[in-house]
Tab-separated table of C-alpha atoms and ligand atoms in Angstrom:
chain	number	residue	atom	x	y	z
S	1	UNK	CA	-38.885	-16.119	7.591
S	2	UNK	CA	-36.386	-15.368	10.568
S	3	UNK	CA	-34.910	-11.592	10.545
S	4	UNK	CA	-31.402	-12.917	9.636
S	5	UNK	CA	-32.765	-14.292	6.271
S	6	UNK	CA	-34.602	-10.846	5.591
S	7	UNK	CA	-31.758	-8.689	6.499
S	8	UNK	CA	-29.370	-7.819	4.036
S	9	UNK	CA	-25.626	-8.783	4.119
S	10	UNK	CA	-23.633	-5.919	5.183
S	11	UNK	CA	-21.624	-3.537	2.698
S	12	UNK	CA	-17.960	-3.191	3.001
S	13	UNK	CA	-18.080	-0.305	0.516
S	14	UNK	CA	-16.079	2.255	1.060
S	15	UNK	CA	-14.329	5.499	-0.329
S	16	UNK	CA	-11.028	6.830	-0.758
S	17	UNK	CA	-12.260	10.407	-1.657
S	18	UNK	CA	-13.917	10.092	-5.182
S	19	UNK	CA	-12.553	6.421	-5.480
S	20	UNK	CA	-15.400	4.226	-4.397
S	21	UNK	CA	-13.990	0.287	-3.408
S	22	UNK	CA	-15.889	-2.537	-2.626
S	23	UNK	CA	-14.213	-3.544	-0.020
S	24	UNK	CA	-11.710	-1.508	2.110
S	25	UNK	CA	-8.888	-4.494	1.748
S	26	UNK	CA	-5.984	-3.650	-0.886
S	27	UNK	CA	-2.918	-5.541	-1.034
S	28	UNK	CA	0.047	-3.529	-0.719
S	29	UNK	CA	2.655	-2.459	-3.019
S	30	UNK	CA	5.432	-5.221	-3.999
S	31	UNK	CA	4.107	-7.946	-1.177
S	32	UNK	CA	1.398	-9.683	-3.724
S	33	UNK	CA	1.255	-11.547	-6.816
S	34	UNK	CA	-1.914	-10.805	-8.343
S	35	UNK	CA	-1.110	-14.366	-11.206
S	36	UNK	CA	-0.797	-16.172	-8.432
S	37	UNK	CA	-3.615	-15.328	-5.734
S	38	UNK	CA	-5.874	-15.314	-8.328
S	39	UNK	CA	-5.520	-18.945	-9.169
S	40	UNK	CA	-6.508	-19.734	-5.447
S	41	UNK	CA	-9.665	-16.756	-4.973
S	42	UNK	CA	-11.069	-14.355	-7.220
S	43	UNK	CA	-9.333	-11.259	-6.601
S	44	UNK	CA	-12.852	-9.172	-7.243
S	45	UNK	CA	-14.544	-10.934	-4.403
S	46	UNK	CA	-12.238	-10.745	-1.789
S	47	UNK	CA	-10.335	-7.289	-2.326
S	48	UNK	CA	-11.269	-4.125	-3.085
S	49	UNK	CA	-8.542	-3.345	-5.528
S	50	UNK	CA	-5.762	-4.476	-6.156
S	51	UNK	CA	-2.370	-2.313	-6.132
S	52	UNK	CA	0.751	-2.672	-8.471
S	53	UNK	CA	4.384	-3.472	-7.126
S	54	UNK	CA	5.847	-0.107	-7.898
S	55	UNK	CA	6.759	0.719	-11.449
S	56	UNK	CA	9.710	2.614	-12.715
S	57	UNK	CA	9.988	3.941	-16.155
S	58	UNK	CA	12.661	1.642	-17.171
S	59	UNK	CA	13.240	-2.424	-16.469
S	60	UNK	CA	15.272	-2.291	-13.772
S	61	UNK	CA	17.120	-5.667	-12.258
S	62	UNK	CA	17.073	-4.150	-8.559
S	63	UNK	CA	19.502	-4.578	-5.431
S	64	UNK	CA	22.222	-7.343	-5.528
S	65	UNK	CA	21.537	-10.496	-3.137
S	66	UNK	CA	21.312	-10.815	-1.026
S	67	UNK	CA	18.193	-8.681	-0.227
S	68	UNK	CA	15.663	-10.329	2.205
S	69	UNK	CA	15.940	-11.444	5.767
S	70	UNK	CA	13.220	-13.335	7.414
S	71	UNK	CA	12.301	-12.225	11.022
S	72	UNK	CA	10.785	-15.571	12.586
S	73	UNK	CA	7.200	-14.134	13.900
S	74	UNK	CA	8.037	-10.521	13.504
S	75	UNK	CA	8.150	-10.403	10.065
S	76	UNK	CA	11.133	-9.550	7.531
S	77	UNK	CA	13.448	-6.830	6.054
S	78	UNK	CA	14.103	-6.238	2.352
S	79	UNK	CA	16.126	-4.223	0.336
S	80	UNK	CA	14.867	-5.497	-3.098
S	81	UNK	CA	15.004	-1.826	-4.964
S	82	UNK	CA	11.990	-1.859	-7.189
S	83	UNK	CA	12.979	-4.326	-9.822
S	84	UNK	CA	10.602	-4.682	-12.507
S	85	UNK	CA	10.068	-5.066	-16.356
S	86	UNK	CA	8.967	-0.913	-16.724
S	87	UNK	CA	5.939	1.157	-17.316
S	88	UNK	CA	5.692	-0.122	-20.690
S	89	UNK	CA	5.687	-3.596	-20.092
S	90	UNK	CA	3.329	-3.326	-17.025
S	91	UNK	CA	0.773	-0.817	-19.339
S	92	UNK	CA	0.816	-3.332	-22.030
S	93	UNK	CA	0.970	-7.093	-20.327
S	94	UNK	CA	0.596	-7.339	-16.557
S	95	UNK	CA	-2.705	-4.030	-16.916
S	96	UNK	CA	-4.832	-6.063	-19.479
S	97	UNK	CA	-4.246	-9.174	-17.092
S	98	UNK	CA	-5.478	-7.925	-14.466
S	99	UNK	CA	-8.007	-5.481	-15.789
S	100	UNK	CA	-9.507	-9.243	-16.702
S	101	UNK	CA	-10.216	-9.959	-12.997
S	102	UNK	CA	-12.369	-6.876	-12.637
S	103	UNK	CA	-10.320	-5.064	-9.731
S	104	UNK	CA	-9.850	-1.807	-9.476
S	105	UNK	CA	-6.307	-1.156	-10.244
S	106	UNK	CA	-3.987	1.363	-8.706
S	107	UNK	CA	-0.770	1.947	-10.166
S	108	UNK	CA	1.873	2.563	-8.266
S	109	UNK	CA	5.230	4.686	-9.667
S	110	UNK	CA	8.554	5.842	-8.706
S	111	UNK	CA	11.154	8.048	-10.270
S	112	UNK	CA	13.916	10.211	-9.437
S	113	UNK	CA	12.480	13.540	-10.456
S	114	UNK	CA	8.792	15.225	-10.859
S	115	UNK	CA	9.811	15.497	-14.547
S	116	UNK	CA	10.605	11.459	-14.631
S	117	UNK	CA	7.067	11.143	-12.713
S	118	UNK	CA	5.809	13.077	-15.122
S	119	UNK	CA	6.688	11.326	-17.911
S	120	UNK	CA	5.277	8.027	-16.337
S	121	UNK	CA	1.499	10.077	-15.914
S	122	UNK	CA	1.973	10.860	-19.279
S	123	UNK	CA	2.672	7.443	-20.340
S	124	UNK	CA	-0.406	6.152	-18.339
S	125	UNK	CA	-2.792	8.534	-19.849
S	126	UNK	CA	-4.030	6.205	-23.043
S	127	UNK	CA	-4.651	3.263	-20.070
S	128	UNK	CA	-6.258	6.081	-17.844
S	129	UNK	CA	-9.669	4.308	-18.267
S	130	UNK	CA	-8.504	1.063	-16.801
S	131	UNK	CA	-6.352	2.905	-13.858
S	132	UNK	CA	-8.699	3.441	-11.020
S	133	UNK	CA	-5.979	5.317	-9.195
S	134	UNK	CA	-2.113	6.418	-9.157
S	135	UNK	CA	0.104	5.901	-5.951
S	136	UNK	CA	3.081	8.050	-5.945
S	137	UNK	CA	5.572	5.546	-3.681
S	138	UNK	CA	7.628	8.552	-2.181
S	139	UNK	CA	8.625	6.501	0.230
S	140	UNK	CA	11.130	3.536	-0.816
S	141	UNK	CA	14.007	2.892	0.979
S	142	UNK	CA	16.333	0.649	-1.574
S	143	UNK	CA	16.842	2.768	-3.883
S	144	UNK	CA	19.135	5.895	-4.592
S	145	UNK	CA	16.982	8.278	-6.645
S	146	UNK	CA	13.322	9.632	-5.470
S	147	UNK	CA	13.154	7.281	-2.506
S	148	UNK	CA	12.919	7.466	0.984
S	149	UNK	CA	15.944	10.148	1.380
S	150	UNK	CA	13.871	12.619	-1.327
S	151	UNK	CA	10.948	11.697	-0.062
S	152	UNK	CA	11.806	12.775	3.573
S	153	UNK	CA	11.781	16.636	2.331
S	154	UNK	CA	8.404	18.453	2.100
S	155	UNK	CA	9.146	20.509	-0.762
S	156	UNK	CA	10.418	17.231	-2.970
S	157	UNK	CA	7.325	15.797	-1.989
S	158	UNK	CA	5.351	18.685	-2.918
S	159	UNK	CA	7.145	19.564	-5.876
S	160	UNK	CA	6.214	15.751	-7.583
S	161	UNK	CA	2.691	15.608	-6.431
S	162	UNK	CA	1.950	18.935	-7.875
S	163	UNK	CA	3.342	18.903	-11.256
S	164	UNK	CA	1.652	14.824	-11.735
S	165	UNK	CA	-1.339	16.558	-10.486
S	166	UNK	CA	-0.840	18.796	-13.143
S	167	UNK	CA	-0.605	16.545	-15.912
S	168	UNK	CA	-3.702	14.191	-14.740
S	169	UNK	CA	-7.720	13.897	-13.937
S	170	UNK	CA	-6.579	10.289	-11.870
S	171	UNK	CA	-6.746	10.625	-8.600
S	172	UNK	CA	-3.113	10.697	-6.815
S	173	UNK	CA	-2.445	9.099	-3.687
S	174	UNK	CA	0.770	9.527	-1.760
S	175	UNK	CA	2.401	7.060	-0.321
S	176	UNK	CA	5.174	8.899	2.342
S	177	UNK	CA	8.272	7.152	4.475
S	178	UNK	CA	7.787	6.622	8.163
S	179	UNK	CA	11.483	7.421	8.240
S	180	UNK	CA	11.519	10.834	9.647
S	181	UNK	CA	10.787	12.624	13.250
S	182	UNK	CA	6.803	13.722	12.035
S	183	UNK	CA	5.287	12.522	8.893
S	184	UNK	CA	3.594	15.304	9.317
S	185	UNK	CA	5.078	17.991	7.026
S	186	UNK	CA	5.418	15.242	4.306
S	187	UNK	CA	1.926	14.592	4.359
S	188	UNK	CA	0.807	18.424	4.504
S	189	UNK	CA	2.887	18.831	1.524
S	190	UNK	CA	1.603	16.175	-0.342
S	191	UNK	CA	-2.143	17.249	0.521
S	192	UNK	CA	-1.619	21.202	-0.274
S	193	UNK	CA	0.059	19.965	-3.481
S	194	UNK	CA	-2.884	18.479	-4.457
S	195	UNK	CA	-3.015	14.322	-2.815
S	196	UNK	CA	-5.867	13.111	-2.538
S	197	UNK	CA	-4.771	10.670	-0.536
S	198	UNK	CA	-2.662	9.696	1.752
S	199	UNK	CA	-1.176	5.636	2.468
S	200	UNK	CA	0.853	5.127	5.369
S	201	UNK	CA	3.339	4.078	5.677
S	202	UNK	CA	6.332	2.230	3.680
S	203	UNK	CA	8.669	0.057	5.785
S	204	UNK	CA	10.818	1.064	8.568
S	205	UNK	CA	14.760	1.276	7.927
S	206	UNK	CA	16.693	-2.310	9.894
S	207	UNK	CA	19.392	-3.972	9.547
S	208	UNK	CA	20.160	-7.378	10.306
S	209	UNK	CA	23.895	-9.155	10.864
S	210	UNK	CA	24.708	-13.529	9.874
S	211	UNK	CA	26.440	-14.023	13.180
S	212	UNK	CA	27.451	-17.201	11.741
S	213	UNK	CA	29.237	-15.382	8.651
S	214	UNK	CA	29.940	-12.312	10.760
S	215	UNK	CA	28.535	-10.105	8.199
S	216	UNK	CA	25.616	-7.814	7.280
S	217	UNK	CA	23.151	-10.173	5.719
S	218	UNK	CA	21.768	-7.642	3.263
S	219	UNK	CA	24.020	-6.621	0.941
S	220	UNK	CA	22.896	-2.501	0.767
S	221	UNK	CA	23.693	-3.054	4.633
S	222	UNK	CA	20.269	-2.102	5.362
S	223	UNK	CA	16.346	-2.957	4.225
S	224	UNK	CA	12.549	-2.117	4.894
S	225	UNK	CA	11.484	-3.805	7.862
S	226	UNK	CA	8.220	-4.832	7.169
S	227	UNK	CA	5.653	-7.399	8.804
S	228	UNK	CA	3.259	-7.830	12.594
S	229	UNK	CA	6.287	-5.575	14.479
S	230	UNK	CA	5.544	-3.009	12.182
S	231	UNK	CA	1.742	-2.748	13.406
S	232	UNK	CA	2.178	-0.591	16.697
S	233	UNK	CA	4.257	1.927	14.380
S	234	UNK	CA	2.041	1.976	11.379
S	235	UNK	CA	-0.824	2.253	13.525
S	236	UNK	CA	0.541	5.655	15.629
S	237	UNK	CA	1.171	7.137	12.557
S	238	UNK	CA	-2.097	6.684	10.929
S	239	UNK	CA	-3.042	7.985	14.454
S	240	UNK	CA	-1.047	11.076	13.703
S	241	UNK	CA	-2.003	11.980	10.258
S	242	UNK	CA	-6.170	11.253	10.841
S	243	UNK	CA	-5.565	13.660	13.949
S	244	UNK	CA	-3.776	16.124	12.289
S	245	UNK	CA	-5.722	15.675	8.696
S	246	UNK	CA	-9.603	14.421	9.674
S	247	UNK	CA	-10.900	14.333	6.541
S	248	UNK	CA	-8.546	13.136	3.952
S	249	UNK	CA	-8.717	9.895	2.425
S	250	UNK	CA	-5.901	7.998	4.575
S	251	UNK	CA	-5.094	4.088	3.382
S	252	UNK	CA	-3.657	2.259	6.174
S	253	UNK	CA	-0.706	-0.327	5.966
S	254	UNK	CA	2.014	-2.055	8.112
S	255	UNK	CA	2.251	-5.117	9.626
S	256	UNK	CA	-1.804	-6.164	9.188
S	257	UNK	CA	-2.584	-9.870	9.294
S	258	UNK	CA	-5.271	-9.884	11.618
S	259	UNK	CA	-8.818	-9.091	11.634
S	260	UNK	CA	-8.424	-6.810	14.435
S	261	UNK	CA	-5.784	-5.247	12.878
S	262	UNK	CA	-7.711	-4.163	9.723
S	263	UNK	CA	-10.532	-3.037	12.854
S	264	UNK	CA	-7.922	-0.669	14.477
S	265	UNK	CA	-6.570	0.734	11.375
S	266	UNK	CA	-10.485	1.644	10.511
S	267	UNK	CA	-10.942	2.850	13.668
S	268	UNK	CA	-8.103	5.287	14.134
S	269	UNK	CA	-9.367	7.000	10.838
S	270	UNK	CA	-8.579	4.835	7.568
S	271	UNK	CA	-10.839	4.198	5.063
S	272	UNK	CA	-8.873	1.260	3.589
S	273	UNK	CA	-5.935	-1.030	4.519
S	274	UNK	CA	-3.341	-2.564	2.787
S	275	UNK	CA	-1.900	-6.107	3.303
S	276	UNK	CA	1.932	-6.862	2.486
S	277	UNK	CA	3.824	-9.328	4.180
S	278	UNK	CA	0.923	-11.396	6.291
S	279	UNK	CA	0.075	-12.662	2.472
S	280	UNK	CA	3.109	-14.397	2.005
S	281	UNK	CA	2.433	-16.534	5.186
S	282	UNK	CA	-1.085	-16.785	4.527
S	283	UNK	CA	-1.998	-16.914	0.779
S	284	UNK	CA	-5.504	-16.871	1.672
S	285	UNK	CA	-5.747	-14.033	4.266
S	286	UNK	CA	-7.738	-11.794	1.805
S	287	UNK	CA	-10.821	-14.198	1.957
S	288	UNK	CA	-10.339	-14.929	5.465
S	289	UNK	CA	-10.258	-11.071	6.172
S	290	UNK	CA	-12.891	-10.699	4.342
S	291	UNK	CA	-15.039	-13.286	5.691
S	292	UNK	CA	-13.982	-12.077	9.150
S	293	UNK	CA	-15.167	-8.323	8.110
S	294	UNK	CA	-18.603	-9.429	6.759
S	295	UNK	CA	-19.623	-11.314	10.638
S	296	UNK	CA	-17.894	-8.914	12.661
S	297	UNK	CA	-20.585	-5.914	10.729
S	298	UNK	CA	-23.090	-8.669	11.383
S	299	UNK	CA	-22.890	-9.663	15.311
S	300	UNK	CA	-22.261	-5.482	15.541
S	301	UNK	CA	-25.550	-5.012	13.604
S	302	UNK	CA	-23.831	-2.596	11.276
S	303	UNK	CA	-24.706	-2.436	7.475
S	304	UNK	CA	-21.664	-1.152	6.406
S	305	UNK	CA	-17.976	-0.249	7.888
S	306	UNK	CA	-18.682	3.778	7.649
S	307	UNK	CA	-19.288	3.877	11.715
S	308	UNK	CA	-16.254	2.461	12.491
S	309	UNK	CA	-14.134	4.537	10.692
S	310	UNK	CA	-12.747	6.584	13.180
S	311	UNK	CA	-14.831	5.631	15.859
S	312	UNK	CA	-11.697	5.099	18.542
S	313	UNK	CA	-10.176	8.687	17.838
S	314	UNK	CA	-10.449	10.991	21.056
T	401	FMN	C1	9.050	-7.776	-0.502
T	401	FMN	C2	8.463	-6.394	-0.377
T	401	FMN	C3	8.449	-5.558	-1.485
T	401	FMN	C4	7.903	-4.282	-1.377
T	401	FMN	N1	7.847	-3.488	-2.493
T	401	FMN	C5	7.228	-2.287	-2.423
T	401	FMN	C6	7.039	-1.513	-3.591
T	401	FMN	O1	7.402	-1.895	-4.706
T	401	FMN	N2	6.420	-0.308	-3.449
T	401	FMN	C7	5.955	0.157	-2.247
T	401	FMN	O2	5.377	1.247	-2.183
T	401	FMN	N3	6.111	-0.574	-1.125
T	401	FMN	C8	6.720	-1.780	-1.191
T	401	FMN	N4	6.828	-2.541	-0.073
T	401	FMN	C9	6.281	-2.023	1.199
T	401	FMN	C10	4.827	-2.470	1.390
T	401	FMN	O3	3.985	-2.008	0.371
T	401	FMN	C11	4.294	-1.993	2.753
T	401	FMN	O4	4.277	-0.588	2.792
T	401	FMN	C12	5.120	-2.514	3.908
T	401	FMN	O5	5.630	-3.794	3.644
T	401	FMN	C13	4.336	-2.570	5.213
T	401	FMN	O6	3.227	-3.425	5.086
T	401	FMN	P1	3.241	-4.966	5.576
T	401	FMN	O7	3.839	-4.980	6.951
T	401	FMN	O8	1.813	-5.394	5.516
T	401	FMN	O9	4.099	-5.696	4.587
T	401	FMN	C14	7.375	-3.825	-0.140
T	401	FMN	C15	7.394	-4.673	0.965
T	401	FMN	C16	7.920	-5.943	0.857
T	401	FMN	C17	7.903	-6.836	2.054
């Protein structure tokens, strides 16, 4: 029998501090339909969890149109503004649909206030056993209340991860806006407040103008810019925080699509990426990543993805 046969395939196991993941590739928050990449792969074999677009307490019916842009080959701004159905509906429908797939789940919230987070945790709590992790999105840029703007100031951010910490044994990851000078503060906040994670980072504030209407396109005036333009940016960052931070859990996410993106991202320090707005071009990018992990391991002659994590950092 040749050595190739005998060998086993390589793991792409991996850990986000006590959260152990199959594979290190998530989808990010609000760029991924679970209903409908599931009809085209199975969602266990080709991610290693699967996040939720980011739930508010309420239904909400978001930003007016218009509130996307497309950014031929650079990828696209949005100003959508978290619409959704609400915690209850997601905890009671879209949860048990996708607990049926056999992902991890992580659940990702927004409110205005710690006491409106809060009451979301506390709402989670009877679904805790099918919740595999919470991601606090302090970091949205279309809306008003306990977005971007709150979640630029340390002590906000502090201030909601400690009192959810508070009121829950899931583990909390924070998810903080690239929209400020450092991330730095936000992200020592979040961790002395209790994180145990950290996922960088949300989109990056753009605007775009119809020349042929001679008018702002979106109608908040601005969006998230999100997509491969965002890479360079998302990547520093990570840079930043794995520097400043080198052993917390960090979740990488911005502009991937290739798979030597998802190879720097590992290699400046993440333990996991996340994959937004490639997924809309590419429906199938999660196997292909995938695929592309398991025989780059294999012509390395690495068993799993631990060595590379962090391997570039001086
Ligand atoms: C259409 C759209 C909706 C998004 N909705 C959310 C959201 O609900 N919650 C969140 O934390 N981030 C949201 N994001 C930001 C992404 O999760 C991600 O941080 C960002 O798009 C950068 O990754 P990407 O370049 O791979 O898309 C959204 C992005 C897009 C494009």
């Amino acid at each position: 029998m040749s050595t190739s046969i005998l060998s086993a395939a390589p793991s792409l196991a991996t850990a986000i501090g006590s959260v152990q993941l199959d594979s290190p590739l998530l989808n990010a928050s609000g760029a991924f339909w679970p209903e409908t990449s599931s009809q085209l792969f199975a969602l266990k074999s080709c991610m290693g969890g699967v996040v939720s677009k980011t739930l508010t307490q309420h239904a909400q019916a978001g930003n007016a149109q218009q509130r996307t842009v497309e950014l031929p080959s650079v990828g696209m701004l949005n100003s959508i503004g978290l619409q959704g159905k609400g915690l209850a509906h997601f905890l009671n429908v879209d949860l048990p649909a996708l607990v049926s797939h056999e992902v991890p789940v992580v659940v990702s919230l927004s409110a205005g206030t710690a006491e409106a987070f809060v009451a979301m945790v506390e709402a989670c709590q009877p679904h805790a056993a099918y919740i595999t992790a919470l991601e606090l999105n302090l970091s949205c840029p279309n809306v008003k209340a306990g977005g971007a703007d709150a979640g630029s100031s340390p002590e906000w951010v502090a201030n909601v991860v400690r009192q959810v910490k508070a009121n829950t044994h899931l583990p909390c990851w924070a998810k903080l806006t690239p929209n400020v000078t450092s991330m730095l503060p936000l992200a020592e906040a979040a961790l002395n407040a209790g994180a145990d994670g950290l996922v960088a980072i949300n989109t990056v504030l753009g605007s775009h103008v119809d020349v042929r209407r001679k008018t702002l396109s979106l109608s908040r005036t601005f969006g998230g810019y999100s997509g491969p333009g965002l890479k360079p940016i998302a990547l520093y960052q990570c840079l930043k925080l794995a520097q400043a931070f080198p052993n917390v859990p960090l979740v990488g996410v911005g502009g991937i699509s290739t798979l030597d993106d998802v190879l720097e991202f590992l290699m400046v320090g993440c333990s996991a990426v996340q994959v937004g707005t490639a997924s809309f071009k590419e429906p199938l990018l999660f196997p292909k990543l995938k695929q592309g992990l398991l025989a780059y391991l294999q012509q390395e002659g690495l068993s799993s993805i631990k060595p590379l994590i962090a391997c570039a950092l001086p």
